[in-house]
Amino acid sequence: MAKKKNTETETKTADTEPAQILPIEQVLPASLNLLPIQGRPIFPGIFTPLQISNEDDQKTVEAAMKADGFIGIVLTKDDKKKNSIKNLCAVGTAARIIKKINLPDGGINIFISTIKRFKIRSSLHEQSPMAALVNYLDEEEDNTFQVKALTRALISEMKEISENNPMFSEEMRLNMVNIDHPGKIADFIASILNIEKNDQQKILETVNVRQRMEQVLVFIKKEQELLRIQKKIQREINERVEKNQRDYFLREELKSIQEELGTDAQGTATDYKKFKEKIDELKFEGEIKESVESELSKFQVMDPNSPEYIGTRNFLELVCALPWKDEIVEEYDLAKAKKILDSDHYGLDDVKKRIVEFLAVRKLRKDNKGSILLLVGPPGVGKTSVGHSIARAMNKPFYRFSVGGMRDEAEIKGHRRTYIGAMPGKIIQGLKIAKSRSPVFLIDEVDKMGSSAQGDPASALLEALDSEQNVSFRDNYLDLPFDISDVFFILTANTLDSIPAPLLDRAEVIQLPGYIDQEKMEIARRYLIPKNLEKNGLKKAQVKYTSAALLRIAEEYARESGVRAFEKALDKINRKLVTELLSQEKPDTSKKLSIDAADLNKYLGKPVFDESSIKRASKPGTAIGLAWTSMGGDTLLLESVSFPGKNGGLQLTGQMGDVMKESAQIAFNWARRYLIANGKKDAKWFDENTVHLHIPEGATPKDGPSAGITMATTFVSLLTGKTIKPNLAMTGELSLTGQVLPIGGLREKTVAAKRNKIKTILIPKANLRDLEETPERVKAGIKFIPVSDVSEVIAAAF
């Protein structure tokens, strides 16, 4: 009975007592289906959705739900490798699947509640669906004094981060405050901070709560520093944006005020208003008016910071600066003009005479169009200074530019405004600088213009110099017709050979000859010495040069046609005189000095030219000819020799041009015929001997026909064994029949002959007219023998 009673009692107690509810941690299974995730790990204590599209992962979820609903969430080590237990981290988070939703695209969405950390002990199934035996990890040191302090620190620091940060919602803040377990607080903070996945995994693997909280606190500090820098950058950007907006509104407001007042910030008239007033004064018409007003309208609405603003402004400045309405006044006195030319230049009588005649015609006709002079002569004879004197005589503005070596036609006609840094050409620039429509323009070195891929400047210059075209000259930059027909153009060149014929046709050519020694001495006394003494700090009359010294400088140190070398010699002497004065113990800067011919060796060294440099035809087969080059007149010593040769003929050396080679062949053929006819040589001799003609200074190119009679005389001298008369020179072109034809540059050749101590010159009879125009001081001391046939040359030469 007791036994039964007891049994009944036990049964009743069991039926009447309520069932116990176990914590979920105690019902966690020993094995878990493992769901691999990428990105970041998931911490315990979080309710979160997961979207799963991978079929293998879906099988894992299905397997978990068929069992008890528990699943292990584990981070993959390498996202690129195939999913397997070996590619999973050792520690993960156990979770329970609360709900599963099938998605239209074939994927699923599950809601999970994470429960506890676990560590994989061994694998049950390495491939999908993956499963493993696990050990669940308990928290360590979760209720110490240090942990409590760390809990307060974490919450306090997170509050600072979450304030004014839209990334932290109010719900997140409440959750953080209401979590009652220190470890879970650290997990929650680690999950919402912007931390690298490897660092989050390390926090997940840290079981010790204190160590976990310390790690999280370090990351909080880093986040605070990043936020501080971010706020600083954001504040600077906001300040800059606000300043730019403020400046923009202020500029727009200021612009409106200035437009109302028509002034700038300083109260002066705006650029637009200045341009408009000036353009209205000029009263343009037709095409010019339309173009200028169009540019002005664009300029008014342009932003000063736009790239086109400066270009348009420069264009309008140029338009307003050009002398569109300048009144042309031709008021100059011929006597005064002659006086100015005489005072500025010694000699050049013919040149000054022709310039005065030119000005007289201009004055009488009162017509300025088509005035183009071309001054041709060797360097240093005063071409540029003559241009200055003409401008002074006419009382006109003067503008000079050089075209020597110019290869780009844009230098003459300007660049188009589409190019960055575009500029008007030299013509328009000169008019802007001169502020006159009828200035004197000196264009230097027109014989040295080149051409290239950028164009031909000589062709571009044609339009500017042609009186039929320059009435409406168009510069590429200005692109408006401008009348430059009233400009007085003066061109300079050393030679006419390289000047294009169309350009030469538009100008009146005036030859400037070289100076003889007496003229150089006078120029030195009147101009060079006073100018150079002042340049070197000496008083005007402090240094006296004797006539003998000046003559010796001209003969032995400066034989060229111009006076530049003469001036350099004076400069060298004066510098050394100043050095001597200041080198004394008690310098007397007012001491008067005298330079004689004997002193030149001391100051200038040995002579550049001496008696040994004078060319002499002292042997048979030599003769002296006269040449005319861009550097002025010159003497040529022609040499010839003969030697046995199988084929005979003529051999030429000495840098001869094609014309000179042909002239040499003509002279040789004439001499051969002459010598055979006079019984001096027979035809067989010419077949068995070669004649070699050479012109020394072989590095210097030579060309032209004027050495024809000199070559013939050289051959006759060689083959007859006779020497020509001393101090005799000749010039003249030779025809095949023996006629002596006229040459050019007789005056320059005469000057060169005087420098070479020549006493007699044979000239073509046709050049007697040029001889009459040559000044007496140039001809003085020289006998001229006119010849018309080469037989007369032979008779006079021997």
PDB file of N, CA, C and O in Angstrom, residues 371-402:
ATOM      1  N   SER A 371      55.059 106.885-101.443  1.00  0.00           N
ATOM      2  CA  SER A 371      56.396 107.383-101.101  1.00  0.00           C
ATOM      3  C   SER A 371      57.222 106.249-100.504  1.00  0.00           C
ATOM      4  O   SER A 371      57.062 105.912 -99.324  1.00  0.00           O
ATOM      5  N   ILE A 372      58.066 105.644-101.310  1.00  0.00           N
ATOM      6  CA  ILE A 372      58.907 104.537-100.841  1.00  0.00           C
ATOM      7  C   ILE A 372      60.326 104.751-101.362  1.00  0.00           C
ATOM      8  O   ILE A 372      60.550 104.824-102.574  1.00  0.00           O
ATOM      9  N   LEU A 373      61.269 104.886-100.441  1.00  0.00           N
ATOM     10  CA  LEU A 373      62.680 105.002-100.804  1.00  0.00           C
ATOM     11  C   LEU A 373      63.397 103.720-100.404  1.00  0.00           C
ATOM     12  O   LEU A 373      63.109 103.138 -99.354  1.00  0.00           O
ATOM     13  N   LEU A 374      64.331 103.289-101.226  1.00  0.00           N
ATOM     14  CA  LEU A 374      65.168 102.138-100.904  1.00  0.00           C
ATOM     15  C   LEU A 374      66.618 102.589-100.894  1.00  0.00           C
ATOM     16  O   LEU A 374      67.182 102.932-101.930  1.00  0.00           O
ATOM     17  N   LEU A 375      67.209 102.622 -99.699  1.00  0.00           N
ATOM     18  CA  LEU A 375      68.599 103.036 -99.531  1.00  0.00           C
ATOM     19  C   LEU A 375      69.483 101.787 -99.568  1.00  0.00           C
ATOM     20  O   LEU A 375      69.334 100.887 -98.724  1.00  0.00           O
ATOM     21  N   VAL A 376      70.363 101.727-100.550  1.00  0.00           N
ATOM     22  CA  VAL A 376      71.212 100.552-100.744  1.00  0.00           C
ATOM     23  C   VAL A 376      72.667 100.953-100.584  1.00  0.00           C
ATOM     24  O   VAL A 376      73.114 101.945-101.193  1.00  0.00           O
ATOM     25  N   GLY A 377      73.406 100.208 -99.801  1.00  0.00           N
ATOM     26  CA  GLY A 377      74.824 100.497 -99.630  1.00  0.00           C
ATOM     27  C   GLY A 377      75.458  99.544 -98.645  1.00  0.00           C
ATOM     28  O   GLY A 377      74.765  98.806 -97.938  1.00  0.00           O
ATOM     29  N   PRO A 378      76.769  99.522 -98.569  1.00  0.00           N
ATOM     30  CA  PRO A 378      77.466  98.620 -97.647  1.00  0.00           C
ATOM     31  C   PRO A 378      77.198  98.978 -96.185  1.00  0.00           C
ATOM     32  O   PRO A 378      76.729 100.077 -95.885  1.00  0.00           O
ATOM     33  N   PRO A 379      77.485  98.066 -95.261  1.00  0.00           N
ATOM     34  CA  PRO A 379      77.255  98.356 -93.834  1.00  0.00           C
ATOM     35  C   PRO A 379      78.082  99.538 -93.344  1.00  0.00           C
ATOM     36  O   PRO A 379      79.220  99.724 -93.760  1.00  0.00           O
ATOM     37  N   GLY A 380      77.479 100.313 -92.451  1.00  0.00           N
ATOM     38  CA  GLY A 380      78.205 101.388 -91.783  1.00  0.00           C
ATOM     39  C   GLY A 380      78.306 102.682 -92.547  1.00  0.00           C
ATOM     40  O   GLY A 380      79.048 103.578 -92.136  1.00  0.00           O
ATOM     41  N   VAL A 381      77.563 102.831 -93.685  1.00  0.00           N
ATOM     42  CA  VAL A 381      77.660 104.091 -94.443  1.00  0.00           C
ATOM     43  C   VAL A 381      76.583 105.086 -94.042  1.00  0.00           C
ATOM     44  O   VAL A 381      76.563 106.206 -94.554  1.00  0.00           O
ATOM     45  N   GLY A 382      75.648 104.701 -93.150  1.00  0.00           N
ATOM     46  CA  GLY A 382      74.692 105.676 -92.642  1.00  0.00           C
ATOM     47  C   GLY A 382      73.286 105.550 -93.194  1.00  0.00           C
ATOM     48  O   GLY A 382      72.560 106.545 -93.213  1.00  0.00           O
ATOM     49  N   LYS A 383      72.862 104.369 -93.613  1.00  0.00           N
ATOM     50  CA  LYS A 383      71.518 104.219 -94.174  1.00  0.00           C
ATOM     51  C   LYS A 383      70.444 104.486 -93.117  1.00  0.00           C
ATOM     52  O   LYS A 383      69.488 105.222 -93.360  1.00  0.00           O
ATOM     53  N   THR A 384      70.600 103.874 -91.945  1.00  0.00           N
ATOM     54  CA  THR A 384      69.607 104.049 -90.889  1.00  0.00           C
ATOM     55  C   THR A 384      69.582 105.483 -90.384  1.00  0.00           C
ATOM     56  O   THR A 384      68.515 106.059 -90.155  1.00  0.00           O
ATOM     57  N   SER A 385      70.752 106.094 -90.243  1.00  0.00           N
ATOM     58  CA  SER A 385      70.784 107.478 -89.747  1.00  0.00           C
ATOM     59  C   SER A 385      70.209 108.442 -90.775  1.00  0.00           C
ATOM     60  O   SER A 385      69.645 109.482 -90.406  1.00  0.00           O
ATOM     61  N   VAL A 386      70.323 108.127 -92.079  1.00  0.00           N
ATOM     62  CA  VAL A 386      69.674 108.949 -93.104  1.00  0.00           C
ATOM     63  C   VAL A 386      68.158 108.914 -92.909  1.00  0.00           C
ATOM     64  O   VAL A 386      67.476 109.934 -93.039  1.00  0.00           O
ATOM     65  N   GLY A 387      67.621 107.722 -92.581  1.00  0.00           N
ATOM     66  CA  GLY A 387      66.182 107.626 -92.314  1.00  0.00           C
ATOM     67  C   GLY A 387      65.768 108.487 -91.144  1.00  0.00           C
ATOM     68  O   GLY A 387      64.738 109.175 -91.190  1.00  0.00           O
ATOM     69  N   HIS A 388      66.563 108.504 -90.062  1.00  0.00           N
ATOM     70  CA  HIS A 388      66.284 109.378 -88.922  1.00  0.00           C
ATOM     71  C   HIS A 388      66.276 110.846 -89.363  1.00  0.00           C
ATOM     72  O   HIS A 388      65.406 111.628 -88.957  1.00  0.00           O
ATOM     73  N   SER A 389      67.250 111.207 -90.178  1.00  0.00           N
ATOM     74  CA  SER A 389      67.359 112.602 -90.616  1.00  0.00           C
ATOM     75  C   SER A 389      66.176 113.006 -91.478  1.00  0.00           C
ATOM     76  O   SER A 389      65.685 114.139 -91.385  1.00  0.00           O
ATOM     77  N   ILE A 390      65.698 112.115 -92.328  1.00  0.00           N
ATOM     78  CA  ILE A 390      64.531 112.411 -93.167  1.00  0.00           C
ATOM     79  C   ILE A 390      63.315 112.677 -92.299  1.00  0.00           C
ATOM     80  O   ILE A 390      62.569 113.626 -92.531  1.00  0.00           O
ATOM     81  N   ALA A 391      63.112 111.841 -91.279  1.00  0.00           N
ATOM     82  CA  ALA A 391      61.977 112.036 -90.376  1.00  0.00           C
ATOM     83  C   ALA A 391      62.099 113.371 -89.651  1.00  0.00           C
ATOM     84  O   ALA A 391      61.107 114.105 -89.478  1.00  0.00           O
ATOM     85  N   ARG A 392      63.307 113.739 -89.237  1.00  0.00           N
ATOM     86  CA  ARG A 392      63.522 115.008 -88.549  1.00  0.00           C
ATOM     87  C   ARG A 392      63.308 116.188 -89.487  1.00  0.00           C
ATOM     88  O   ARG A 392      62.714 117.207 -89.105  1.00  0.00           O
ATOM     89  N   ALA A 393      63.749 116.013 -90.735  1.00  0.00           N
ATOM     90  CA  ALA A 393      63.573 117.091 -91.715  1.00  0.00           C
ATOM     91  C   ALA A 393      62.103 117.314 -92.038  1.00  0.00           C
ATOM     92  O   ALA A 393      61.673 118.438 -92.287  1.00  0.00           O
ATOM     93  N   MET A 394      61.316 116.244 -92.025  1.00  0.00           N
ATOM     94  CA  MET A 394      59.888 116.357 -92.339  1.00  0.00           C
ATOM     95  C   MET A 394      59.048 116.616 -91.100  1.00  0.00           C
ATOM     96  O   MET A 394      57.818 116.772 -91.206  1.00  0.00           O
ATOM     97  N   ASN A 395      59.696 116.608 -89.924  1.00  0.00           N
ATOM     98  CA  ASN A 395      58.990 116.854 -88.667  1.00  0.00           C
ATOM     99  C   ASN A 395      57.876 115.820 -88.458  1.00  0.00           C
ATOM    100  O   ASN A 395      56.738 116.152 -88.147  1.00  0.00           O
ATOM    101  N   LYS A 396      58.244 114.563 -88.653  1.00  0.00           N
ATOM    102  CA  LYS A 396      57.269 113.480 -88.536  1.00  0.00           C
ATOM    103  C   LYS A 396      57.756 112.444 -87.520  1.00  0.00           C
ATOM    104  O   LYS A 396      58.957 112.295 -87.301  1.00  0.00           O
ATOM    105  N   PRO A 397      56.802 111.694 -86.928  1.00  0.00           N
ATOM    106  CA  PRO A 397      57.218 110.599 -86.024  1.00  0.00           C
ATOM    107  C   PRO A 397      58.004 109.543 -86.793  1.00  0.00           C
ATOM    108  O   PRO A 397      57.758 109.316 -87.979  1.00  0.00           O
ATOM    109  N   PHE A 398      58.926 108.894 -86.088  1.00  0.00           N
ATOM    110  CA  PHE A 398      59.801 107.912 -86.736  1.00  0.00           C
ATOM    111  C   PHE A 398      59.642 106.567 -86.039  1.00  0.00           C
ATOM    112  O   PHE A 398      59.620 106.484 -84.813  1.00  0.00           O
ATOM    113  N   TYR A 399      59.507 105.507 -86.829  1.00  0.00           N
ATOM    114  CA  TYR A 399      59.399 104.153 -86.284  1.00  0.00           C
ATOM    115  C   TYR A 399      60.257 103.228 -87.137  1.00  0.00           C
ATOM    116  O   TYR A 399      60.151 103.237 -88.361  1.00  0.00           O
ATOM    117  N   ARG A 400      61.109 102.451 -86.467  1.00  0.00           N
ATOM    118  CA  ARG A 400      62.024 101.556 -87.183  1.00  0.00           C
ATOM    119  C   ARG A 400      61.833 100.126 -86.714  1.00  0.00           C
ATOM    120  O   ARG A 400      61.657  99.857 -85.523  1.00  0.00           O
ATOM    121  N   PHE A 401      61.857  99.197 -87.659  1.00  0.00           N
ATOM    122  CA  PHE A 401      61.932  97.781 -87.323  1.00  0.00           C
ATOM    123  C   PHE A 401      62.717  97.054 -88.405  1.00  0.00           C
ATOM    124  O   PHE A 401      62.764  97.491 -89.559  1.00  0.00           O
ATOM    125  N   SER A 402      63.344  95.957 -87.996  1.00  0.00           N
ATOM    126  CA  SER A 402      64.193  95.203 -88.913  1.00  0.00           C
ATOM    127  C   SER A 402      63.491  93.927 -89.347  1.00  0.00           C
ATOM    128  O   SER A 402      62.818  93.277 -88.551  1.00  0.00           O
TER     129      SER A 402
END
